[in-house]
Short mmCIF file of C-alpha atoms in Angstrom, two decimals:
data_model
loop_
_atom_site.label_atom_id
_atom_site.label_comp_id
_atom_site.label_asym_id
_atom_site.label_seq_id
_atom_site.Cartn_x
_atom_site.Cartn_y
_atom_site.Cartn_z
CA MET A 1 -9.01 -50.70 -81.52
CA SER A 2 -7.14 -53.64 -82.97
CA ASP A 3 -9.02 -56.73 -84.04
CA GLY A 4 -8.45 -59.33 -81.33
CA ALA A 5 -8.10 -62.05 -84.01
CA ALA A 6 -5.33 -60.23 -85.89
CA PRO A 7 -1.88 -61.86 -85.76
CA ALA A 8 0.32 -60.43 -83.04
CA LEU A 9 3.27 -58.27 -84.01
CA LEU A 10 5.27 -59.24 -80.92
CA VAL A 11 4.85 -62.37 -78.82
CA ALA A 12 6.85 -63.09 -75.65
CA LEU A 13 6.41 -66.41 -73.86
CA GLY A 14 7.91 -67.78 -70.66
CA LEU A 15 10.30 -64.89 -70.04
CA SER A 16 12.26 -65.28 -66.81
CA LYS A 17 15.08 -63.20 -65.36
CA SER A 18 16.95 -63.41 -62.06
CA PHE A 19 19.49 -61.15 -60.39
CA GLY A 20 21.27 -63.38 -57.93
CA ALA A 21 18.64 -64.80 -55.60
CA THR A 22 16.05 -62.23 -56.70
CA LYS A 23 13.57 -63.44 -59.30
CA ALA A 24 12.62 -60.33 -61.29
CA LEU A 25 10.52 -62.16 -63.90
CA ALA A 26 9.04 -65.66 -63.80
CA ASP A 27 7.33 -67.14 -66.87
CA VAL A 28 5.94 -63.81 -68.14
CA GLN A 29 3.97 -63.54 -71.37
CA LEU A 30 3.00 -60.58 -73.53
CA ALA A 31 1.39 -60.10 -76.95
CA LEU A 32 1.28 -56.81 -78.90
CA GLN A 33 -0.81 -56.23 -82.00
CA PRO A 34 -0.10 -53.64 -84.70
CA GLY A 35 -1.96 -50.38 -84.28
CA GLU A 36 -2.84 -50.79 -80.61
CA VAL A 37 -1.94 -49.04 -77.39
CA HIS A 38 -1.21 -51.76 -74.85
CA ALA A 39 -0.86 -50.73 -71.19
CA LEU A 40 1.64 -52.60 -69.03
CA LEU A 41 0.44 -52.32 -65.44
CA GLY A 42 1.82 -53.35 -62.08
CA GLU A 43 3.08 -52.02 -58.80
CA ASN A 44 6.67 -50.94 -58.26
CA GLY A 45 8.82 -54.06 -58.24
CA ALA A 46 6.31 -56.01 -60.34
CA GLY A 47 8.89 -56.61 -63.08
CA LYS A 48 7.78 -53.98 -65.60
CA SER A 49 11.19 -52.31 -65.91
CA THR A 50 12.96 -55.64 -66.37
CA LEU A 51 10.52 -56.68 -69.09
CA LEU A 52 10.96 -53.36 -70.90
CA LYS A 53 14.75 -53.71 -70.79
CA ILE A 54 14.55 -57.20 -72.30
CA LEU A 55 12.27 -55.99 -75.08
CA ALA A 56 14.55 -53.00 -75.76
CA GLY A 57 17.77 -55.07 -75.82
CA THR A 58 19.28 -53.62 -72.65
CA GLN A 59 19.10 -56.97 -70.83
CA LYS A 60 18.87 -60.62 -71.87
CA ALA A 61 16.24 -63.00 -70.50
CA ASP A 62 17.50 -66.11 -68.72
CA SER A 63 14.83 -68.19 -70.46
CA GLY A 64 11.80 -67.80 -72.68
CA THR A 65 11.26 -66.84 -76.31
CA MET A 66 10.20 -63.78 -78.29
CA GLU A 67 9.00 -63.37 -81.85
CA LEU A 68 8.70 -60.16 -83.85
CA ALA A 69 6.51 -60.38 -86.96
CA GLY A 70 6.84 -64.17 -86.88
CA LEU A 71 10.65 -64.21 -86.64
CA ALA A 72 12.81 -64.99 -83.61
CA TYR A 73 13.60 -61.82 -81.66
CA ALA A 74 16.39 -61.64 -79.07
CA PRO A 75 18.24 -58.31 -79.34
CA SER A 76 21.53 -58.12 -77.49
CA THR A 77 21.83 -54.32 -77.68
CA PRO A 78 19.42 -51.36 -77.91
CA GLN A 79 20.87 -50.58 -81.34
CA GLU A 80 19.93 -54.05 -82.56
CA ALA A 81 16.40 -53.63 -81.20
CA GLN A 82 16.09 -50.25 -82.94
CA ALA A 83 17.30 -51.70 -86.22
CA LEU A 84 14.52 -54.27 -85.97
CA GLY A 85 11.92 -51.57 -85.32
CA VAL A 86 11.62 -51.55 -81.50
CA ALA A 87 12.22 -48.13 -79.91
CA PHE A 88 12.24 -47.27 -76.21
CA VAL A 89 11.59 -43.84 -74.64
CA SER A 90 12.50 -43.76 -70.95
CA GLN A 91 10.71 -41.91 -68.16
CA GLU A 92 13.37 -39.22 -67.90
CA PRO A 93 14.17 -37.60 -71.29
CA ALA A 94 17.72 -38.65 -72.14
CA LEU A 95 19.25 -35.85 -74.20
CA CYS A 96 22.61 -34.25 -74.87
CA PRO A 97 21.70 -30.72 -73.71
CA ASP A 98 24.55 -28.93 -75.51
CA LEU A 99 23.77 -30.50 -78.89
CA SER A 100 21.14 -29.13 -81.24
CA VAL A 101 17.62 -30.47 -81.65
CA ALA A 102 18.57 -32.00 -85.01
CA GLU A 103 21.76 -33.59 -83.64
CA ASN A 104 19.83 -35.16 -80.76
CA ILE A 105 17.22 -36.63 -83.09
CA LEU A 106 19.82 -38.28 -85.34
CA LEU A 107 22.33 -39.09 -82.61
CA GLY A 108 24.43 -42.05 -83.70
CA ALA A 109 23.03 -41.94 -87.24
CA LEU A 110 24.11 -38.57 -88.61
CA PRO A 111 24.01 -38.59 -92.45
CA GLY A 112 27.26 -37.94 -94.28
CA ARG A 113 30.34 -39.36 -95.99
CA PHE A 114 34.07 -39.46 -95.30
CA GLY A 115 33.58 -38.07 -91.78
CA PHE A 116 31.60 -35.02 -92.90
CA VAL A 117 27.98 -34.48 -91.85
CA ASP A 118 25.47 -33.74 -94.61
CA ARG A 119 23.72 -30.82 -92.88
CA LYS A 120 20.98 -30.51 -95.51
CA GLU A 121 20.05 -34.17 -95.14
CA GLN A 122 20.32 -33.85 -91.36
CA TRP A 123 17.77 -31.01 -91.31
CA ARG A 124 15.48 -32.92 -93.67
CA ARG A 125 15.47 -36.14 -91.65
CA ALA A 126 15.21 -34.39 -88.29
CA GLY A 127 12.37 -32.18 -89.52
CA ALA A 128 10.48 -35.19 -90.89
CA ALA A 129 10.82 -37.03 -87.56
CA LEU A 130 9.68 -34.01 -85.58
CA ALA A 131 6.71 -33.49 -87.86
CA ARG A 132 5.45 -36.95 -86.89
CA VAL A 133 5.21 -36.00 -83.20
CA LEU A 134 3.79 -32.49 -83.52
CA PRO A 135 0.10 -31.63 -83.67
CA GLU A 136 -1.22 -31.06 -87.17
CA GLY A 137 -0.36 -27.57 -88.35
CA ALA A 138 2.10 -26.88 -85.54
CA PRO A 139 5.31 -25.12 -86.67
CA LEU A 140 8.60 -26.98 -86.43
CA PRO A 141 10.89 -25.77 -83.63
CA ASP A 142 14.30 -24.38 -84.49
CA LEU A 143 16.36 -27.46 -85.38
CA ALA A 144 19.57 -25.60 -84.50
CA GLN A 145 18.36 -24.76 -80.97
CA ARG A 146 20.16 -26.31 -77.98
CA ALA A 147 18.15 -29.26 -76.67
CA GLY A 148 18.87 -28.08 -73.12
CA ASP A 149 16.88 -24.90 -73.76
CA LEU A 150 13.66 -26.79 -74.51
CA GLY A 151 10.80 -27.11 -72.03
CA GLN A 152 10.00 -30.45 -70.43
CA GLY A 153 7.16 -31.25 -72.83
CA ASP A 154 9.24 -30.45 -75.91
CA ARG A 155 12.08 -32.61 -74.57
CA GLN A 156 9.72 -35.56 -74.32
CA LEU A 157 8.52 -35.02 -77.89
CA LEU A 158 12.14 -34.74 -79.01
CA CYS A 159 12.85 -38.16 -77.50
CA LEU A 160 9.82 -39.54 -79.35
CA ALA A 161 11.06 -38.05 -82.61
CA ARG A 162 14.49 -39.62 -82.07
CA ALA A 163 12.91 -43.03 -81.45
CA LEU A 164 10.94 -42.79 -84.67
CA ALA A 165 13.90 -41.51 -86.71
CA GLN A 166 16.35 -44.30 -85.94
CA ALA A 167 14.66 -46.98 -88.07
CA GLN A 168 11.30 -48.08 -89.41
CA CYS A 169 9.66 -48.10 -85.98
CA ARG A 170 7.09 -50.86 -85.50
CA ILE A 171 6.91 -50.95 -81.69
CA LEU A 172 7.25 -47.90 -79.46
CA ILE A 173 7.78 -48.42 -75.72
CA LEU A 174 6.80 -45.44 -73.53
CA ASP A 175 7.77 -45.63 -69.85
CA GLU A 176 5.79 -43.17 -67.69
CA PRO A 177 5.77 -40.61 -70.52
CA THR A 178 3.62 -38.02 -68.70
CA SER A 179 5.32 -38.12 -65.29
CA THR A 180 7.11 -34.81 -65.88
CA LEU A 181 4.48 -33.14 -68.10
CA ASN A 182 1.76 -30.66 -67.26
CA SER A 183 -1.83 -31.26 -68.39
CA SER A 184 -1.55 -29.45 -71.74
CA GLU A 185 1.73 -31.20 -72.57
CA ALA A 186 0.17 -34.55 -71.67
CA GLU A 187 -2.77 -33.85 -73.98
CA ARG A 188 -0.34 -33.11 -76.79
CA LEU A 189 1.41 -36.44 -76.11
CA PHE A 190 -1.92 -38.32 -76.20
CA SER A 191 -2.67 -36.76 -79.59
CA VAL A 192 0.71 -37.95 -80.91
CA VAL A 193 0.12 -41.46 -79.58
CA ARG A 194 -3.25 -41.65 -81.33
CA GLU A 195 -1.70 -40.59 -84.63
CA LEU A 196 1.11 -43.15 -84.33
CA LYS A 197 -1.48 -45.82 -83.57
CA LYS A 198 -3.36 -44.92 -86.77
CA GLY A 199 -0.11 -45.49 -88.63
CA GLY A 200 -0.01 -49.11 -87.43
CA ILE A 201 2.64 -48.70 -84.72
CA ALA A 202 2.14 -50.87 -81.63
CA ILE A 203 2.65 -48.83 -78.47
CA LEU A 204 3.51 -50.42 -75.13
CA TYR A 205 2.45 -47.84 -72.58
CA VAL A 206 3.55 -47.87 -68.94
CA SER A 207 1.82 -45.53 -66.48
CA HIS A 208 0.70 -45.47 -62.85
CA PHE A 209 -2.15 -43.09 -63.71
CA LEU A 210 -5.11 -45.38 -64.32
CA GLU A 211 -7.39 -42.61 -65.57
CA GLU A 212 -4.74 -41.92 -68.22
CA VAL A 213 -4.54 -45.59 -69.16
CA GLU A 214 -8.33 -45.78 -69.50
CA ARG A 215 -8.25 -42.86 -71.94
CA ILE A 216 -5.41 -43.97 -74.18
CA ALA A 217 -5.09 -47.78 -74.08
CA ASP A 218 -6.95 -50.53 -75.94
CA ARG A 219 -5.70 -53.56 -74.01
CA TYR A 220 -3.65 -54.18 -70.89
CA THR A 221 -1.39 -56.72 -69.23
CA VAL A 222 -0.83 -56.87 -65.47
CA LEU A 223 2.33 -58.12 -63.76
CA ARG A 224 2.61 -58.74 -60.02
CA ASP A 225 5.72 -59.91 -58.15
CA GLY A 226 7.45 -60.66 -61.45
CA LYS A 227 4.63 -62.90 -62.70
CA PHE A 228 1.98 -62.58 -65.38
CA VAL A 229 -1.46 -62.01 -63.83
CA HIS A 230 -3.93 -61.09 -66.55
CA THR A 231 -4.38 -59.57 -69.99
CA GLY A 232 -7.57 -58.20 -71.49
CA GLU A 233 -9.51 -55.37 -73.10
CA LEU A 234 -9.77 -52.05 -71.24
CA ALA A 235 -13.35 -51.63 -72.43
CA GLY A 236 -15.63 -53.16 -69.84
CA THR A 237 -12.91 -53.41 -67.16
CA THR A 238 -13.53 -51.33 -64.04
CA ARG A 239 -10.80 -49.40 -62.27
CA SER A 240 -11.34 -51.42 -59.10
CA GLU A 241 -10.67 -54.61 -61.08
CA LEU A 242 -7.41 -53.16 -62.39
CA VAL A 243 -6.32 -52.08 -58.93
CA LYS A 244 -7.12 -55.47 -57.42
CA ARG A 245 -5.16 -57.29 -60.13
CA MET A 246 -2.18 -54.96 -59.70
CA ALA A 247 -2.11 -54.95 -55.91
CA GLY A 248 -3.40 -58.46 -55.28
CA ARG A 249 -5.91 -56.95 -52.88
CA ASP A 250 -8.76 -54.47 -52.77
CA VAL A 251 -7.65 -50.91 -52.08
CA HIS A 252 -10.83 -49.80 -50.36
CA GLU A 253 -9.73 -46.40 -49.15
CA LEU A 254 -7.29 -44.70 -51.45
CA PHE A 255 -7.61 -41.42 -49.53
CA PRO A 256 -8.09 -42.21 -45.81
CA ARG A 257 -9.22 -39.31 -43.67
CA SER A 258 -8.85 -39.39 -39.90
CA ALA A 259 -10.15 -36.69 -37.57
CA ARG A 260 -7.77 -33.73 -37.80
CA THR A 261 -7.68 -30.79 -35.42
CA PRO A 262 -5.74 -27.77 -36.72
CA GLY A 263 -3.51 -26.33 -33.99
CA GLU A 264 -0.86 -23.65 -33.72
CA VAL A 265 0.64 -21.98 -36.77
CA VAL A 266 4.09 -23.48 -37.47
CA LEU A 267 4.78 -21.88 -40.84
CA GLU A 268 3.82 -18.38 -41.94
CA LEU A 269 4.74 -16.59 -45.16
CA SER A 270 3.90 -13.05 -46.20
CA GLU A 271 4.66 -11.92 -49.76
CA LEU A 272 7.71 -14.16 -49.90
CA SER A 273 9.76 -13.99 -53.08
CA GLY A 274 12.88 -15.78 -54.24
CA LYS A 275 15.68 -14.83 -56.60
CA LYS A 276 13.49 -15.73 -59.61
CA LEU A 277 10.56 -17.71 -58.22
CA PRO A 278 8.29 -17.47 -56.36
CA ILE A 279 7.29 -13.87 -57.05
CA SER A 280 4.86 -13.57 -54.15
CA ALA A 281 3.62 -16.23 -51.74
CA SER A 282 1.59 -15.83 -48.56
CA LEU A 283 0.22 -18.71 -46.47
CA THR A 284 -0.17 -20.12 -42.98
CA LEU A 285 0.29 -23.79 -42.12
CA ARG A 286 -0.97 -25.26 -38.85
CA ARG A 287 -0.25 -28.41 -36.96
CA GLY A 288 -2.73 -31.16 -37.76
CA GLU A 289 -3.43 -30.13 -41.36
CA VAL A 290 -2.33 -30.92 -44.91
CA LEU A 291 -2.08 -27.85 -47.13
CA GLY A 292 -1.78 -28.55 -50.85
CA ILE A 293 -0.27 -26.41 -53.60
CA ALA A 294 -1.44 -26.95 -57.18
CA GLY A 295 -0.09 -25.32 -60.31
CA LEU A 296 1.57 -25.98 -63.64
CA LEU A 297 5.19 -27.07 -63.94
CA GLY A 298 7.37 -23.97 -63.81
CA SER A 299 4.88 -21.97 -61.77
CA GLY A 300 7.26 -21.76 -58.80
CA ARG A 301 5.83 -24.47 -56.53
CA SER A 302 9.11 -26.34 -56.03
CA GLU A 303 11.06 -23.11 -55.65
CA LEU A 304 8.71 -22.10 -52.83
CA LEU A 305 9.44 -25.27 -50.85
CA ARG A 306 13.17 -24.91 -51.49
CA ALA A 307 13.13 -21.31 -50.24
CA ILE A 308 11.33 -22.35 -47.05
CA PHE A 309 13.83 -25.15 -46.45
CA GLY A 310 16.85 -22.94 -47.15
CA LEU A 311 18.05 -24.43 -50.43
CA ASP A 312 17.11 -21.33 -52.45
CA ALA A 313 17.66 -17.70 -51.48
CA VAL A 314 14.85 -15.50 -50.18
CA LYS A 315 14.82 -12.10 -51.84
CA ARG A 316 12.17 -10.36 -49.76
CA GLY A 317 9.05 -10.94 -47.69
CA THR A 318 8.46 -12.49 -44.30
CA LEU A 319 9.18 -16.12 -43.41
CA ARG A 320 8.52 -17.62 -39.99
CA VAL A 321 9.02 -21.29 -39.15
CA LYS A 322 7.93 -22.02 -35.57
CA ALA A 323 9.71 -19.39 -33.44
CA LEU A 324 12.43 -18.62 -35.97
CA VAL A 325 11.84 -15.58 -38.20
CA GLY A 326 13.76 -15.24 -41.46
CA PRO A 327 15.66 -17.59 -43.76
CA ALA A 328 17.76 -20.45 -42.39
CA THR A 329 20.10 -23.13 -43.67
CA PRO A 330 18.83 -26.66 -44.40
CA ARG A 331 20.84 -27.84 -41.37
CA ARG A 332 18.99 -25.38 -39.15
CA ARG A 333 15.65 -26.39 -40.66
CA LEU A 334 16.34 -30.06 -39.94
CA ALA A 335 17.24 -29.14 -36.37
CA GLN A 336 13.86 -27.39 -36.15
CA GLY A 337 12.12 -30.58 -37.28
CA VAL A 338 11.46 -29.40 -40.84
CA GLY A 339 12.06 -31.92 -43.63
CA LEU A 340 11.96 -31.63 -47.42
CA LEU A 341 11.14 -34.46 -49.81
CA SER A 342 12.58 -33.26 -53.13
CA GLU A 343 10.93 -33.94 -56.47
CA ASP A 344 14.42 -34.80 -57.78
CA ARG A 345 15.01 -38.00 -55.87
CA LYS A 346 18.03 -39.06 -57.95
CA GLY A 347 19.79 -35.71 -57.81
CA GLU A 348 18.87 -34.61 -54.29
CA GLY A 349 16.82 -37.25 -52.51
CA LEU A 350 19.12 -40.26 -52.46
CA ALA A 351 22.72 -41.36 -52.16
CA GLU A 352 22.28 -44.10 -54.74
CA ALA A 353 25.65 -45.75 -54.12
CA LEU A 354 24.86 -46.25 -50.41
CA SER A 355 22.69 -48.88 -48.77
CA LEU A 356 19.05 -48.49 -47.84
CA GLY A 357 20.02 -48.44 -44.17
CA ASP A 358 22.48 -45.61 -44.73
CA ASN A 359 19.99 -43.60 -46.78
CA ILE A 360 17.32 -43.85 -44.09
CA THR A 361 19.53 -42.99 -41.12
CA LEU A 362 22.29 -40.77 -42.51
CA SER A 363 20.74 -37.45 -41.49
CA LYS A 364 20.32 -38.58 -37.85
CA LEU A 365 23.00 -40.91 -36.49
CA GLU A 366 22.77 -40.02 -32.79
CA SER A 367 20.42 -42.90 -31.96
CA LEU A 368 22.56 -45.54 -33.70
CA GLY A 369 25.36 -45.91 -31.17
CA SER A 370 27.58 -44.31 -28.56
CA PHE A 371 30.75 -42.19 -28.59
CA GLY A 372 30.25 -41.20 -32.23
CA LEU A 373 30.17 -44.78 -33.46
CA VAL A 374 27.36 -46.31 -35.52
CA SER A 375 26.12 -49.79 -34.70
CA PRO A 376 25.38 -51.55 -38.02
CA ALA A 377 22.96 -53.88 -36.23
CA ARG A 378 21.06 -50.94 -34.72
CA ARG A 379 21.03 -49.10 -38.05
CA ASP A 380 19.69 -52.13 -39.92
CA ALA A 381 17.04 -52.85 -37.27
CA ILE A 382 15.71 -49.28 -37.56
CA ALA A 383 15.83 -49.45 -41.36
CA ARG A 384 13.91 -52.75 -41.43
CA GLY A 385 11.12 -51.16 -39.45
CA TYR A 386 10.68 -48.37 -42.00
CA LEU A 387 11.05 -50.70 -44.98
CA SER A 388 8.24 -52.83 -43.55
CA ARG A 389 6.07 -49.88 -42.56
CA LEU A 390 6.23 -48.31 -46.03
CA GLY A 391 6.07 -51.59 -47.93
CA VAL A 392 9.43 -51.11 -49.68
CA ARG A 393 10.20 -54.08 -51.92
CA ALA A 394 13.84 -54.81 -51.11
CA ARG A 395 16.12 -57.65 -50.08
CA GLY A 396 17.07 -55.84 -46.89
CA PRO A 397 18.81 -52.78 -45.43
CA GLU A 398 22.12 -53.76 -47.04
CA GLN A 399 20.76 -53.43 -50.61
CA LEU A 400 21.99 -50.41 -52.59
CA ALA A 401 19.49 -47.61 -53.20
CA ARG A 402 20.24 -47.54 -56.91
CA ASP A 403 18.95 -51.10 -57.26
CA LEU A 404 15.40 -50.18 -56.21
CA SER A 405 12.61 -49.27 -58.61
CA GLY A 406 11.66 -45.59 -58.80
CA GLY A 407 8.61 -45.93 -56.56
CA ASN A 408 10.52 -47.80 -53.89
CA GLN A 409 13.24 -45.14 -54.02
CA GLN A 410 10.53 -42.55 -53.35
CA LYS A 411 9.40 -44.49 -50.28
CA LEU A 412 13.02 -44.59 -49.11
CA CYS A 413 13.14 -40.77 -49.21
CA PHE A 414 9.95 -40.70 -47.16
CA ALA A 415 11.44 -43.15 -44.64
CA ARG A 416 14.35 -40.80 -43.97
CA LEU A 417 11.96 -37.98 -43.05
CA LEU A 418 10.13 -40.27 -40.65
CA HIS A 419 13.39 -41.44 -39.05
CA HIS A 420 14.56 -37.87 -38.60
CA GLY A 421 11.38 -37.13 -36.66
CA THR A 422 10.32 -34.14 -38.75
CA ASP A 423 7.01 -32.62 -37.67
CA VAL A 424 6.79 -30.08 -40.51
CA LEU A 425 6.98 -31.92 -43.81
CA LEU A 426 7.54 -30.18 -47.15
CA LEU A 427 6.54 -32.77 -49.76
CA ASP A 428 7.31 -32.03 -53.42
CA GLU A 429 5.51 -34.53 -55.69
CA PRO A 430 5.59 -37.23 -52.96
CA THR A 431 3.96 -39.97 -55.07
CA ARG A 432 5.55 -39.35 -58.47
CA GLY A 433 6.34 -42.71 -60.04
CA VAL A 434 4.59 -44.63 -57.26
CA ASP A 435 2.00 -47.30 -58.05
CA VAL A 436 -1.59 -47.15 -56.85
CA GLY A 437 -1.17 -49.60 -53.98
CA SER A 438 1.95 -47.87 -52.69
CA ARG A 439 0.28 -44.49 -53.08
CA ALA A 440 -2.48 -45.69 -50.76
CA ASP A 441 0.22 -46.60 -48.22
CA LEU A 442 1.80 -43.14 -48.48
CA TYR A 443 -1.57 -41.40 -48.20
CA ARG A 444 -2.22 -43.41 -45.03
CA ILE A 445 1.13 -42.30 -43.59
CA ILE A 446 0.41 -38.63 -44.43
CA ASP A 447 -3.03 -38.93 -42.84
CA GLU A 448 -1.57 -40.50 -39.68
CA LEU A 449 1.04 -37.75 -39.40
CA ALA A 450 -1.56 -34.99 -39.74
CA ALA A 451 -3.87 -36.70 -37.24
CA ARG A 452 -0.97 -36.81 -34.75
CA GLY A 453 -0.41 -33.07 -35.07
CA ASN A 454 2.28 -32.85 -37.72
CA ALA A 455 2.00 -30.17 -40.40
CA VAL A 456 2.27 -31.07 -44.10
CA LEU A 457 2.79 -28.70 -47.03
CA MET A 458 2.37 -30.73 -50.20
CA VAL A 459 3.02 -29.88 -53.85
CA SER A 460 1.47 -32.17 -56.45
CA SER A 461 0.59 -32.18 -60.15
CA TYR A 462 -1.93 -34.96 -59.54
CA LEU A 463 -5.15 -33.11 -58.76
CA PRO A 464 -7.18 -36.10 -57.43
CA GLU A 465 -4.40 -36.56 -54.87
CA LEU A 466 -4.62 -32.97 -53.66
CA LEU A 467 -8.41 -33.14 -53.44
CA GLY A 468 -8.32 -36.46 -51.59
CA VAL A 469 -5.49 -35.81 -49.13
CA CYS A 470 -5.49 -32.08 -48.36
CA ASP A 471 -7.59 -29.98 -46.00
CA ARG A 472 -6.94 -26.77 -47.94
CA ILE A 473 -5.54 -26.12 -51.41
CA ALA A 474 -3.85 -23.03 -52.88
CA VAL A 475 -2.93 -22.57 -56.54
CA MET A 476 0.30 -21.03 -57.80
CA VAL A 477 0.15 -19.19 -61.12
CA ARG A 478 3.28 -17.72 -62.71
CA GLY A 479 5.05 -17.44 -59.38
CA ARG A 480 2.14 -16.01 -57.41
CA LEU A 481 0.34 -18.09 -54.79
CA GLY A 482 -3.41 -17.66 -54.49
CA ALA A 483 -5.43 -17.90 -51.31
CA ALA A 484 -5.87 -21.34 -49.76
CA ARG A 485 -9.46 -22.61 -49.76
CA PRO A 486 -11.00 -25.75 -48.23
CA ALA A 487 -10.53 -28.80 -50.45
CA SER A 488 -14.24 -29.52 -50.10
CA GLU A 489 -14.92 -26.33 -52.08
CA ARG A 490 -12.53 -27.29 -54.88
CA SER A 491 -12.79 -29.50 -57.98
CA GLU A 492 -10.33 -30.63 -60.67
CA HIS A 493 -12.00 -28.29 -63.14
CA ASP A 494 -11.77 -25.38 -60.72
CA LEU A 495 -8.09 -26.03 -59.98
CA LEU A 496 -7.18 -26.35 -63.65
CA LEU A 497 -8.94 -23.13 -64.54
CA GLU A 498 -7.13 -21.25 -61.80
CA ALA A 499 -3.76 -22.86 -62.63
CA THR A 500 -3.95 -21.85 -66.28
CA GLY A 501 -4.64 -18.26 -65.33
#
């Protein structure tokens, strides 16, 4: 851990930023020391993303000052920030999939003269950058391989290598770096972070997983509603203290559990297989229960939900949803009261260019007016009710979906399912990118739905969530779904062992 008396590498004081009437940051402060992992914590909408963009040169603060190694720091572009040693790796790996691994690492800084690339120097520099983010002794991947052919974990490491290759990196900003990684890939990332820390790099680490923060971070800073709340050492700080500072309240019951009475079977699968995945899946889902599916990324969990909903083809096996036997289109599933919350909220879950009101109500317009016309006032009144119920931080129903933080966008997807009146909910990573306070809100909604007799089939990579929310849990391994067992008989260790085969 860094010496608390050591001079700070980066100091930000009084940072403020507004977007119209919305105050995103108000008098925020931050100090990073060399060779430390500093966690930036806060709920969705707390101002974390805005602060990261200012540090990385994507946005300019309206007021306040920053110093880097004792000199004034106010980058106007990401390239300027990188040249000064500040690199940013976003939550979603940003790669050019058709370019090679080496070309992605040195993108914008390919070595050469007179318009010709020096391939030998390119391989050398790219290999050196990759070596910094690979476990000791691990072989280098093929530098000529298409970046689009890499797995999710390797893509994240490739983005890290690119950040370190652009300049003499002194500060590395990681935004939700494990959100798309499985447990083994996350462990590999933690190992890389520890090595970079030993090399004196300051790492600003953003994550909603507090157990992860407790493992990897030395110090932390909390933002709430765009304002600085607290900074301190992780050692000696309890998780309940962190949660209270982030949420501004005690979150007493993260996993509420009402009385649930399983009823009739509404979903039944027997040896269901898709075009590629799943290979074989059998289960029954009843009204009044939450059935969880665990498994590693790529095991076929998402493909199973998509096949049930009608987005992916069913190759063989039996599928019954309520009284309907066999595959059906998504339109037919919605008419049956079956709703899917996709893990890909940007690609499939939202119409980002439309308003919040439109996103919530678009799949069911019948209640918004007469003679095929939509009443904007009626639409906005319905939308406000869901925005309030789910605690979405927004200016109002007229705000565009793309302007919300990731967690609030996830709540918006959930609101559409509630508006549509679905009573069989297929939830794929429902709390990915959602802060701890908002997760508690979503868990409460799921619990209320199950207690009222709805049926929930839920895929999640976050094992404490499955254990806390679900009545039964099944594990998918390499496309095959195991038998569902009561959550009370499961543990994280047990689930991980089964998931890794």
